[in-house]
Amino acid sequence: MKYISRNIDKTLEDWKESTTHKPLLLRGARQVGKSSAVRHLGTQFKYFAEVNFESAKSIANFFKGDLDVKLISSKISNYIQVPIIPGQTLLFLDEIQACPEAIMALRFFKEDYPELHVIAAGSLLEFALQSLPTFGVGRIHSVFMYPMTFDEFLVAMDMGGLLAMRREATATHPLDVPFHDKLVNLFRTYLIVGGMPEAVATWRETTDFLKCQQVHQDIILTYEDDFNKYGRRVNPELLRLTLHGVCHQIGQKLTFSRISEGYRSAQIREALNLLTLAGLVIPVVATSANGVPLDAESDEKRAKYLFLDSGLLLAILHLDGQLGHDLIKLIMTATPQDLVNKGSITEMVAGLEISRYKAPVMRPRLFYWEKTGNSIAEIDYLSIRSMKVLPIEIKAGTQGGMKSLWIFMREKHLNNAVRCSLENFGSFDYIDHDDDNAIRHVDICPLYALSQLS
């Protein structure tokens, strides 16, 4: 299967060329493309030595006892019949969570064999890391990987020229209408196909949504099979209920009673923590947003949750009943305005896009703001620009439907905001007559161009 280039490729290539490279730990949920990305990097080396601790369990024995990484590398080389030579070989330790001793050994590659390029990756890696007293903080470089973004999807669909044209568009020089319309339709497709590499490859080869849905359902089953490996703290059935409960409350503040009335809130919260750790759900945490950093006034108990991927979300909703099918019909046939106003899936994908264009060296944090009481208001996402809070609203329509944004900007004394919609690029100024005629400037960023926010 042809390799589909990924944003992470540049990060991996920079790591390869660095004269002070540390062992690299590639982290992320199952089947987001970690192994494929490393194998692609391996083509830039003379030799590529891959070890999979799940399929070649005997190799774990090499890591028993003293962690002499040069001796271990020699044993691996002889076992798999691939030369391991510093500067010429990329050593890839895949599914490393199955061998905790190998995780512990990573620090010694930095200390005792720094000239060798070593990458480790694995599924459920975060749980293995939690159980270890230390795994070499400061001696290992972590990079996080996610499903494909919309920009990566465009590249996979051989739309690189359209992507380049879109990157040149601005508020003063928006896209020509035919190109804008084409991107809106491609974004609709992306909402259904999602960004899991196997689903994207299936769509590229077949343009068959049903075949993509079969891929999604297989991945969901794999995730649910993994629940038995999450340790003994949470019942696998509660994990399944919590995951499905999140999917049915996308775009809403999570209500535990709608997940299950048979479990205590503390149990559901622990399940959410584990699903977050596994990378399957992403919290969007409420904050007062009075300044930077947003974490300083966040409230972890008030959170919305996003699911890893829109295609997988639709598969779960479809398995649970008719809702997934209804959403697919909405995505395919609704006007752009209705798609944004009625489809919470667009708000979810916007959050995923915003988070995934940040630097991959740490888990991105997402925040929202809400006001309760007589004047109920909510801002979908908050970011930082020029050390000031930047409100980001996911809206379909015009100025009149943005009451929450004006309340927030007035209360926080802010003059700049972003509206994300399926409109073309643009901007407008709003005169706030309730605040001494203050001028609020709003940039319009199309949902298909969220990478350009940064």
CSV table of C-alpha atoms in Angstrom, one decimal:
chain,number,residue,atom,x,y,z
A,1,MET,CA,0.0,0.0,0.0
A,2,LYS,CA,1.4,3.4,-0.9
A,3,TYR,CA,2.5,5.5,2.1
A,4,ILE,CA,0.4,8.6,2.7
A,5,SER,CA,2.7,11.4,4.0
A,6,ARG,CA,2.0,12.7,7.4
A,7,ASN,CA,2.7,15.9,9.3
A,8,ILE,CA,4.8,13.9,11.7
A,9,ASP,CA,7.2,13.1,9.0
A,10,LYS,CA,9.0,16.5,9.2
A,11,THR,CA,9.4,16.1,13.0
A,12,LEU,CA,10.9,12.6,12.6
A,13,GLU,CA,13.2,13.8,9.8
A,14,ASP,CA,14.4,16.7,12.0
A,15,TRP,CA,15.1,14.2,14.8
A,16,LYS,CA,17.1,12.0,12.4
A,17,GLU,CA,19.3,14.9,11.4
A,18,SER,CA,19.9,16.2,14.9
A,19,THR,CA,23.4,15.6,16.2
A,20,THR,CA,22.1,15.3,19.8
A,21,HIS,CA,19.1,13.0,19.1
A,22,LYS,CA,17.7,11.2,22.2
A,23,PRO,CA,15.8,7.9,21.9
A,24,LEU,CA,12.3,8.9,20.5
A,25,LEU,CA,9.1,7.6,22.0
A,26,LEU,CA,6.2,7.8,19.5
A,27,ARG,CA,2.9,7.9,21.5
A,28,GLY,CA,-0.7,7.8,20.4
A,29,ALA,CA,-3.8,5.6,20.1
A,30,ARG,CA,-3.8,2.3,18.3
A,31,GLN,CA,-3.9,2.4,14.5
A,32,VAL,CA,-3.2,6.1,14.0
A,33,GLY,CA,-0.2,5.3,11.8
A,34,LYS,CA,2.7,5.2,14.2
A,35,SER,CA,4.4,2.1,12.8
A,36,SER,CA,3.9,3.2,9.2
A,37,ALA,CA,5.5,6.6,9.9
A,38,VAL,CA,8.6,5.0,11.5
A,39,ARG,CA,8.9,2.5,8.6
A,40,HIS,CA,8.8,5.4,6.2
A,41,LEU,CA,11.6,7.1,8.1
A,42,GLY,CA,13.5,3.8,8.0
A,43,THR,CA,13.8,4.1,4.2
A,44,GLN,CA,16.2,7.0,4.8
A,45,PHE,CA,18.6,4.7,6.6
A,46,LYS,CA,20.9,2.0,5.0
A,47,TYR,CA,19.4,-0.5,7.4
A,48,PHE,CA,16.1,-0.7,9.2
A,49,ALA,CA,15.9,-3.1,12.2
A,50,GLU,CA,12.3,-3.6,13.5
A,51,VAL,CA,11.4,-5.5,16.6
A,52,ASN,CA,7.8,-6.2,17.6
A,53,PHE,CA,7.5,-7.3,21.2
A,54,GLU,CA,4.0,-8.7,20.7
A,55,SER,CA,4.8,-10.9,17.7
A,56,ALA,CA,8.4,-11.8,18.7
A,57,LYS,CA,8.0,-12.3,22.5
A,58,SER,CA,11.4,-14.1,22.9
A,59,ILE,CA,13.3,-10.9,22.2
A,60,ALA,CA,12.1,-9.6,25.5
A,61,ASN,CA,14.6,-12.0,27.1
A,62,PHE,CA,17.4,-9.9,25.8
A,63,PHE,CA,16.4,-7.1,28.2
A,64,LYS,CA,16.4,-9.3,31.3
A,65,GLY,CA,19.2,-8.6,33.8
A,66,ASP,CA,21.8,-6.0,33.1
A,67,LEU,CA,20.7,-3.4,30.6
A,68,ASP,CA,23.8,-3.3,28.4
A,69,VAL,CA,22.3,-1.7,25.4
A,70,LYS,CA,25.2,-2.4,23.1
A,71,LEU,CA,25.1,-6.1,23.9
A,72,ILE,CA,21.3,-6.1,23.5
A,73,SER,CA,21.6,-4.4,20.1
A,74,SER,CA,24.1,-7.1,19.0
A,75,LYS,CA,21.7,-9.8,20.1
A,76,ILE,CA,18.8,-8.2,18.2
A,77,SER,CA,21.0,-7.8,15.1
A,78,ASN,CA,21.9,-11.5,15.2
A,79,TYR,CA,18.3,-12.6,15.9
A,80,ILE,CA,16.7,-10.6,13.0
A,81,GLN,CA,19.7,-10.7,10.7
A,82,VAL,CA,19.9,-7.0,10.2
A,83,PRO,CA,23.1,-5.0,10.9
A,84,ILE,CA,22.8,-2.5,13.7
A,85,ILE,CA,25.4,0.2,12.9
A,86,PRO,CA,25.3,3.7,14.5
A,87,GLY,CA,24.5,6.3,11.8
A,88,GLN,CA,23.4,3.7,9.3
A,89,THR,CA,20.6,1.8,11.2
A,90,LEU,CA,17.3,2.9,12.6
A,91,LEU,CA,16.3,0.5,15.4
A,92,PHE,CA,12.5,0.4,15.9
A,93,LEU,CA,11.1,-1.1,19.1
A,94,ASP,CA,7.4,-1.6,18.3
A,95,GLU,CA,4.7,-2.5,20.8
A,96,ILE,CA,7.2,-1.7,23.5
A,97,GLN,CA,4.5,-1.7,26.2
A,98,ALA,CA,4.7,-5.5,26.1
A,99,CYS,CA,8.3,-5.3,27.5
A,100,PRO,CA,8.6,-2.8,30.4
A,101,GLU,CA,12.3,-3.7,30.7
A,102,ALA,CA,12.8,-2.3,27.1
A,103,ILE,CA,11.1,0.9,28.1
A,104,MET,CA,13.5,1.2,31.1
A,105,ALA,CA,16.4,0.5,28.7
A,106,LEU,CA,15.6,3.6,26.5
A,107,ARG,CA,17.4,5.9,28.9
A,108,PHE,CA,20.6,3.8,28.6
A,109,PHE,CA,20.6,4.2,24.8
A,110,LYS,CA,21.0,7.9,25.4
A,111,GLU,CA,23.7,7.4,28.1
A,112,ASP,CA,25.7,4.5,26.6
A,113,TYR,CA,24.8,4.3,22.9
A,114,PRO,CA,23.8,7.9,21.9
A,115,GLU,CA,25.1,7.5,18.3
A,116,LEU,CA,22.4,4.9,17.5
A,117,HIS,CA,19.0,6.1,16.2
A,118,VAL,CA,16.3,4.4,18.3
A,119,ILE,CA,12.5,4.9,18.1
A,120,ALA,CA,10.0,3.1,20.3
A,121,ALA,CA,6.2,3.0,19.9
A,122,GLY,CA,3.3,1.1,21.2
A,123,SER,CA,-0.4,0.8,21.9
A,124,LEU,CA,-1.6,1.4,25.5
A,125,LEU,CA,1.9,2.7,26.1
A,126,GLU,CA,0.6,5.3,28.6
A,127,PHE,CA,-0.5,2.5,31.0
A,128,ALA,CA,2.9,0.9,30.9
A,129,LEU,CA,4.6,4.2,31.6
A,130,GLN,CA,2.3,4.9,34.6
A,131,SER,CA,3.3,1.6,36.2
A,132,LEU,CA,7.1,2.3,35.9
A,133,PRO,CA,8.8,4.3,38.7
A,134,THR,CA,10.8,6.2,36.0
A,135,PHE,CA,11.5,5.7,32.3
A,136,GLY,CA,14.2,8.3,31.7
A,137,VAL,CA,12.7,11.7,31.9
A,138,GLY,CA,15.1,14.1,30.2
A,139,ARG,CA,16.8,11.3,28.3
A,140,ILE,CA,13.9,10.4,26.1
A,141,HIS,CA,12.1,12.6,23.5
A,142,SER,CA,8.3,12.0,23.3
A,143,VAL,CA,6.3,12.8,20.3
A,144,PHE,CA,2.5,12.4,20.0
A,145,MET,CA,0.7,11.2,16.9
A,146,TYR,CA,-3.0,11.4,16.0
A,147,PRO,CA,-5.4,10.5,13.2
A,148,MET,CA,-4.9,12.4,9.9
A,149,THR,CA,-5.9,16.0,9.9
A,150,PHE,CA,-7.9,17.5,7.1
A,151,ASP,CA,-4.8,18.9,5.4
A,152,GLU,CA,-3.3,15.3,5.5
A,153,PHE,CA,-6.5,14.0,4.1
A,154,LEU,CA,-6.2,16.5,1.1
A,155,VAL,CA,-2.7,15.3,0.5
A,156,ALA,CA,-3.9,11.7,0.6
A,157,MET,CA,-6.5,12.6,-2.0
A,158,ASP,CA,-3.9,14.1,-4.3
A,159,MET,CA,-5.2,17.6,-3.7
A,160,GLY,CA,-1.9,19.1,-2.9
A,161,GLY,CA,-2.5,21.9,-5.5
A,162,LEU,CA,-5.8,22.8,-3.9
A,163,LEU,CA,-4.2,22.8,-0.5
A,164,ALA,CA,-1.4,25.1,-1.7
A,165,MET,CA,-4.0,27.5,-3.1
A,166,ARG,CA,-6.0,27.5,0.1
A,167,ARG,CA,-2.9,28.4,2.1
A,168,GLU,CA,-2.5,31.5,0.0
A,169,ALA,CA,-6.0,32.7,0.8
A,170,THR,CA,-6.7,35.5,3.3
A,171,ALA,CA,-9.5,37.6,4.5
A,172,THR,CA,-8.7,40.2,1.9
A,173,HIS,CA,-8.1,37.6,-0.8
A,174,PRO,CA,-10.6,34.8,-0.3
A,175,LEU,CA,-10.8,31.7,-2.5
A,176,ASP,CA,-12.6,31.8,-5.8
A,177,VAL,CA,-16.1,30.3,-5.3
A,178,PRO,CA,-15.5,27.0,-7.2
A,179,PHE,CA,-12.4,26.2,-5.1
A,180,HIS,CA,-14.3,27.2,-1.9
A,181,ASP,CA,-17.2,24.9,-2.8
A,182,LYS,CA,-14.8,22.0,-3.6
A,183,LEU,CA,-13.2,22.3,-0.2
A,184,VAL,CA,-16.6,22.4,1.5
A,185,ASN,CA,-17.5,19.1,-0.2
A,186,LEU,CA,-14.1,17.6,0.6
A,187,PHE,CA,-14.6,18.6,4.2
A,188,ARG,CA,-18.0,16.9,4.2
A,189,THR,CA,-16.3,13.7,3.0
A,190,TYR,CA,-13.6,14.0,5.7
A,191,LEU,CA,-16.3,14.2,8.4
A,192,ILE,CA,-17.6,10.8,7.3
A,193,VAL,CA,-14.3,9.1,6.4
A,194,GLY,CA,-12.4,10.6,9.3
A,195,GLY,CA,-8.6,10.4,9.7
A,196,MET,CA,-7.8,6.8,10.6
A,197,PRO,CA,-5.1,5.9,7.9
A,198,GLU,CA,-6.8,2.6,7.0
A,199,ALA,CA,-10.2,4.3,6.4
A,200,VAL,CA,-8.6,7.1,4.4
A,201,ALA,CA,-6.7,4.5,2.2
A,202,THR,CA,-9.9,2.6,1.8
A,203,TRP,CA,-11.8,5.7,0.6
A,204,ARG,CA,-8.9,6.6,-1.7
A,205,GLU,CA,-9.1,3.2,-3.3
A,206,THR,CA,-12.9,2.6,-3.4
A,207,THR,CA,-14.8,5.9,-2.7
A,208,ASP,CA,-17.2,3.6,-0.8
A,209,PHE,CA,-18.5,4.9,2.5
A,210,LEU,CA,-19.8,1.4,3.5
A,211,LYS,CA,-16.3,-0.1,3.1
A,212,CYS,CA,-14.9,2.7,5.2
A,213,GLN,CA,-17.6,2.1,7.8
A,214,GLN,CA,-16.5,-1.6,8.0
A,215,VAL,CA,-13.0,-0.4,8.7
A,216,HIS,CA,-14.3,1.9,11.4
A,217,GLN,CA,-16.3,-0.9,13.1
A,218,ASP,CA,-13.2,-3.2,13.1
A,219,ILE,CA,-11.2,-0.5,14.8
A,220,ILE,CA,-13.9,0.1,17.4
A,221,LEU,CA,-13.9,-3.7,18.2
A,222,THR,CA,-10.1,-3.6,18.5
A,223,TYR,CA,-10.4,-0.7,21.0
A,224,GLU,CA,-13.0,-2.4,23.0
A,225,ASP,CA,-11.0,-5.7,23.0
A,226,ASP,CA,-8.1,-3.6,24.5
A,227,PHE,CA,-10.3,-2.6,27.5
A,228,ASN,CA,-9.3,-5.9,29.2
A,229,LYS,CA,-5.7,-4.7,29.1
A,230,TYR,CA,-6.3,-1.4,30.9
A,231,GLY,CA,-5.5,-3.0,34.3
A,232,ARG,CA,-7.9,-4.0,37.0
A,233,ARG,CA,-9.0,-0.5,38.2
A,234,VAL,CA,-12.1,-0.3,35.9
A,235,ASN,CA,-14.6,-2.8,34.6
A,236,PRO,CA,-14.3,-3.2,30.8
A,237,GLU,CA,-18.0,-2.9,30.5
A,238,LEU,CA,-17.9,0.5,32.3
A,239,LEU,CA,-15.2,1.6,29.9
A,240,ARG,CA,-17.4,0.6,26.9
A,241,LEU,CA,-20.4,2.4,28.4
A,242,THR,CA,-18.4,5.5,29.1
A,243,LEU,CA,-16.9,5.6,25.6
A,244,HIS,CA,-20.3,5.3,24.1
A,245,GLY,CA,-21.8,7.8,26.5
A,246,VAL,CA,-19.2,10.4,25.4
A,247,CYS,CA,-20.0,9.7,21.8
A,248,HIS,CA,-23.7,10.4,22.5
A,249,GLN,CA,-22.9,13.7,24.3
A,250,ILE,CA,-20.4,15.3,21.8
A,251,GLY,CA,-20.6,19.1,22.1
A,252,GLN,CA,-22.3,19.0,25.5
A,253,LYS,CA,-21.0,19.2,29.0
A,254,LEU,CA,-20.8,15.6,30.1
A,255,THR,CA,-23.7,14.3,32.3
A,256,PHE,CA,-22.6,11.1,34.2
A,257,SER,CA,-26.2,9.9,34.7
A,258,ARG,CA,-26.7,9.6,31.0
A,259,ILE,CA,-23.7,7.3,30.8
A,260,SER,CA,-25.0,4.8,33.5
A,261,GLU,CA,-27.0,5.0,36.6
A,262,GLY,CA,-25.5,1.7,37.9
A,263,TYR,CA,-22.1,3.2,38.6
A,264,ARG,CA,-20.9,6.0,40.9
A,265,SER,CA,-19.6,9.2,39.6
A,266,ALA,CA,-16.1,8.4,40.9
A,267,GLN,CA,-16.1,5.2,38.9
A,268,ILE,CA,-17.2,7.0,35.7
A,269,ARG,CA,-14.6,9.7,36.3
A,270,GLU,CA,-11.9,7.0,36.6
A,271,ALA,CA,-13.1,5.4,33.3
A,272,LEU,CA,-12.9,8.8,31.7
A,273,ASN,CA,-9.3,9.3,33.0
A,274,LEU,CA,-8.3,5.9,31.5
A,275,LEU,CA,-9.9,6.7,28.1
A,276,THR,CA,-8.2,10.0,28.1
A,277,LEU,CA,-4.9,8.4,28.9
A,278,ALA,CA,-5.4,5.9,26.0
A,279,GLY,CA,-6.0,8.9,23.7
A,280,LEU,CA,-9.5,7.8,22.8
A,281,VAL,CA,-11.3,10.8,24.3
A,282,ILE,CA,-10.0,14.4,24.6
A,283,PRO,CA,-11.3,16.7,27.4
A,284,VAL,CA,-12.3,20.3,26.7
A,285,VAL,CA,-12.1,21.9,30.2
A,286,ALA,CA,-14.0,25.0,31.4
A,287,THR,CA,-11.9,28.0,32.4
A,288,SER,CA,-12.7,31.5,33.6
A,289,ALA,CA,-10.4,32.8,30.9
A,290,ASN,CA,-9.3,36.0,32.7
A,291,GLY,CA,-5.8,35.7,31.3
A,292,VAL,CA,-2.8,33.5,30.4
A,293,PRO,CA,-2.3,30.6,31.1
A,294,LEU,CA,-5.8,29.3,30.6
A,295,ASP,CA,-4.9,26.4,32.9
A,296,ALA,CA,-4.7,28.7,35.9
A,297,GLU,CA,-8.5,29.1,36.2
A,298,SER,CA,-9.6,25.8,34.7
A,299,ASP,CA,-12.1,23.5,36.4
A,300,GLU,CA,-11.5,19.8,35.5
A,301,LYS,CA,-15.0,18.8,36.9
A,302,ARG,CA,-16.7,20.9,34.2
A,303,ALA,CA,-15.6,19.4,30.9
A,304,LYS,CA,-16.9,18.4,27.5
A,305,TYR,CA,-15.3,15.5,25.7
A,306,LEU,CA,-14.3,14.9,22.1
A,307,PHE,CA,-13.8,11.5,20.6
A,308,LEU,CA,-10.7,10.6,18.7
A,309,ASP,CA,-12.1,10.6,15.2
A,310,SER,CA,-15.3,11.6,13.4
A,311,GLY,CA,-15.5,8.4,11.3
A,312,LEU,CA,-15.2,6.2,14.4
A,313,LEU,CA,-17.8,8.4,16.1
A,314,LEU,CA,-20.3,7.8,13.3
A,315,ALA,CA,-19.6,4.1,13.5
A,316,ILE,CA,-20.3,3.9,17.2
A,317,LEU,CA,-23.5,6.0,16.8
A,318,HIS,CA,-24.6,3.7,14.0
A,319,LEU,CA,-23.9,0.6,16.0
A,320,ASP,CA,-26.0,2.0,18.8
A,321,GLY,CA,-29.0,2.9,16.6
A,322,GLN,CA,-30.1,5.2,13.8
A,323,LEU,CA,-28.3,8.3,14.9
A,324,GLY,CA,-25.1,7.6,13.0
A,325,HIS,CA,-27.1,7.1,9.8
A,326,ASP,CA,-29.1,10.3,10.4
A,327,LEU,CA,-25.8,12.3,10.9
A,328,ILE,CA,-24.4,11.0,7.7
A,329,LYS,CA,-27.5,12.1,5.8
A,330,LEU,CA,-27.1,15.6,7.5
A,331,ILE,CA,-23.4,15.8,6.5
A,332,MET,CA,-24.1,14.8,2.9
A,333,THR,CA,-27.2,16.9,2.2
A,334,ALA,CA,-27.5,19.8,4.6
A,335,THR,CA,-26.7,23.4,3.6
A,336,PRO,CA,-23.4,24.5,5.1
A,337,GLN,CA,-25.3,26.6,7.6
A,338,ASP,CA,-27.4,23.7,8.8
A,339,LEU,CA,-24.4,21.4,8.9
A,340,VAL,CA,-22.6,23.7,11.4
A,341,ASN,CA,-25.7,24.7,13.4
A,342,LYS,CA,-27.2,21.2,13.8
A,343,GLY,CA,-24.1,19.0,13.5
A,344,SER,CA,-22.2,18.8,16.8
A,345,ILE,CA,-19.7,16.6,14.9
A,346,THR,CA,-18.4,19.8,13.2
A,347,GLU,CA,-17.7,21.4,16.5
A,348,MET,CA,-15.9,18.2,17.6
A,349,VAL,CA,-13.8,18.1,14.4
A,350,ALA,CA,-12.9,21.8,14.8
A,351,GLY,CA,-11.6,21.1,18.3
A,352,LEU,CA,-9.6,18.1,17.0
A,353,GLU,CA,-8.1,20.2,14.2
A,354,ILE,CA,-7.2,23.1,16.5
A,355,SER,CA,-5.4,20.7,18.8
A,356,ARG,CA,-3.5,18.7,16.2
A,357,TYR,CA,-1.8,21.6,14.4
A,358,LYS,CA,0.0,22.4,17.6
A,359,ALA,CA,3.6,21.1,18.2
A,360,PRO,CA,3.5,17.3,18.7
A,361,VAL,CA,5.9,17.3,21.6
A,362,MET,CA,3.2,17.5,24.3
A,363,ARG,CA,-0.5,16.7,24.7
A,364,PRO,CA,-2.5,19.7,23.6
A,365,ARG,CA,-4.9,21.2,26.1
A,366,LEU,CA,-8.4,22.4,25.0
A,367,PHE,CA,-10.5,24.9,26.9
A,368,TYR,CA,-14.0,26.5,26.7
A,369,TRP,CA,-15.8,29.2,28.6
A,370,GLU,CA,-19.4,29.2,29.9
A,371,LYS,CA,-21.5,31.7,31.7
A,372,THR,CA,-24.5,30.5,33.7
A,373,GLY,CA,-27.3,32.4,35.5
A,374,ASN,CA,-29.6,34.9,33.9
A,375,SER,CA,-27.3,35.4,30.8
A,376,ILE,CA,-26.3,31.9,29.6
A,377,ALA,CA,-23.4,32.0,27.2
A,378,GLU,CA,-20.7,29.7,25.9
A,379,ILE,CA,-17.5,30.0,23.8
A,380,ASP,CA,-16.6,26.8,22.0
A,381,TYR,CA,-12.8,27.0,22.2
A,382,LEU,CA,-10.2,29.3,23.6
A,383,SER,CA,-6.7,29.8,22.3
A,384,ILE,CA,-3.8,32.2,22.9
A,385,ARG,CA,-2.6,34.8,20.4
A,386,SER,CA,0.0,37.4,21.3
A,387,MET,CA,-0.3,36.5,25.0
A,388,LYS,CA,-4.0,37.3,24.9
A,389,VAL,CA,-7.0,35.0,25.1
A,390,LEU,CA,-8.5,34.4,21.6
A,391,PRO,CA,-12.1,33.2,21.6
A,392,ILE,CA,-13.0,30.8,18.7
A,393,GLU,CA,-16.6,30.2,17.9
A,394,ILE,CA,-17.9,27.5,15.6
A,395,LYS,CA,-20.8,29.2,13.9
A,396,ALA,CA,-22.6,29.0,10.6
A,397,GLY,CA,-24.2,32.4,10.3
A,398,THR,CA,-23.8,36.1,10.6
A,399,GLN,CA,-23.2,38.6,13.3
A,400,GLY,CA,-26.7,38.4,14.8
A,401,GLY,CA,-26.2,34.9,16.1
A,402,MET,CA,-23.1,35.6,18.1
A,403,LYS,CA,-24.5,37.0,21.4
A,404,SER,CA,-22.2,34.7,23.5
A,405,LEU,CA,-19.1,36.1,21.8
A,406,TRP,CA,-20.0,39.7,22.4
A,407,ILE,CA,-20.8,38.9,26.1
A,408,PHE,CA,-17.4,37.2,26.5
A,409,MET,CA,-15.4,39.9,24.7
A,410,ARG,CA,-17.1,42.7,26.6
A,411,GLU,CA,-16.5,40.9,30.0
A,412,LYS,CA,-12.9,40.1,29.3
A,413,HIS,CA,-12.0,43.3,27.5
A,414,LEU,CA,-11.0,41.7,24.3
A,415,ASN,CA,-11.1,43.0,20.8
A,416,ASN,CA,-10.2,40.1,18.6
A,417,ALA,CA,-12.0,36.8,17.9
A,418,VAL,CA,-12.3,34.0,15.3
A,419,ARG,CA,-15.4,32.6,13.8
A,420,CYS,CA,-15.0,29.2,12.2
A,421,SER,CA,-17.7,28.2,9.7
A,422,LEU,CA,-18.2,26.9,6.2
A,423,GLU,CA,-18.0,30.5,4.9
A,424,ASN,CA,-15.2,31.7,2.7
A,425,PHE,CA,-12.2,33.6,4.3
A,426,GLY,CA,-13.2,37.0,5.5
A,427,SER,CA,-13.5,39.4,8.5
A,428,PHE,CA,-15.8,42.0,9.9
A,429,ASP,CA,-15.9,44.6,12.7
A,430,TYR,CA,-18.7,44.8,15.2
A,431,ILE,CA,-19.5,48.0,17.1
A,432,ASP,CA,-20.5,47.1,20.6
A,433,HIS,CA,-23.0,49.8,21.6
A,434,ASP,CA,-23.2,48.3,25.1
A,435,ASP,CA,-19.5,49.0,25.7
A,436,ASP,CA,-18.8,52.6,24.7
A,437,ASN,CA,-19.0,51.7,21.0
A,438,ALA,CA,-15.9,49.4,21.3
A,439,ILE,CA,-14.9,47.8,18.0
A,440,ARG,CA,-14.7,44.0,18.0
A,441,HIS,CA,-12.7,42.5,15.1
A,442,VAL,CA,-13.7,39.0,14.0
A,443,ASP,CA,-11.7,36.9,11.5
A,444,ILE,CA,-13.6,34.3,9.6
A,445,CYS,CA,-11.6,31.1,9.2
A,446,PRO,CA,-13.2,28.3,7.2
A,447,LEU,CA,-13.5,24.9,8.9
A,448,TYR,CA,-11.4,23.5,6.1
A,449,ALA,CA,-8.6,25.9,6.9
A,450,LEU,CA,-8.1,25.5,10.7
A,451,SER,CA,-4.4,24.8,10.2
A,452,GLN,CA,-4.0,28.4,9.2
A,453,LEU,CA,-5.1,29.7,12.6
A,454,SER,CA,-1.6,29.1,13.9
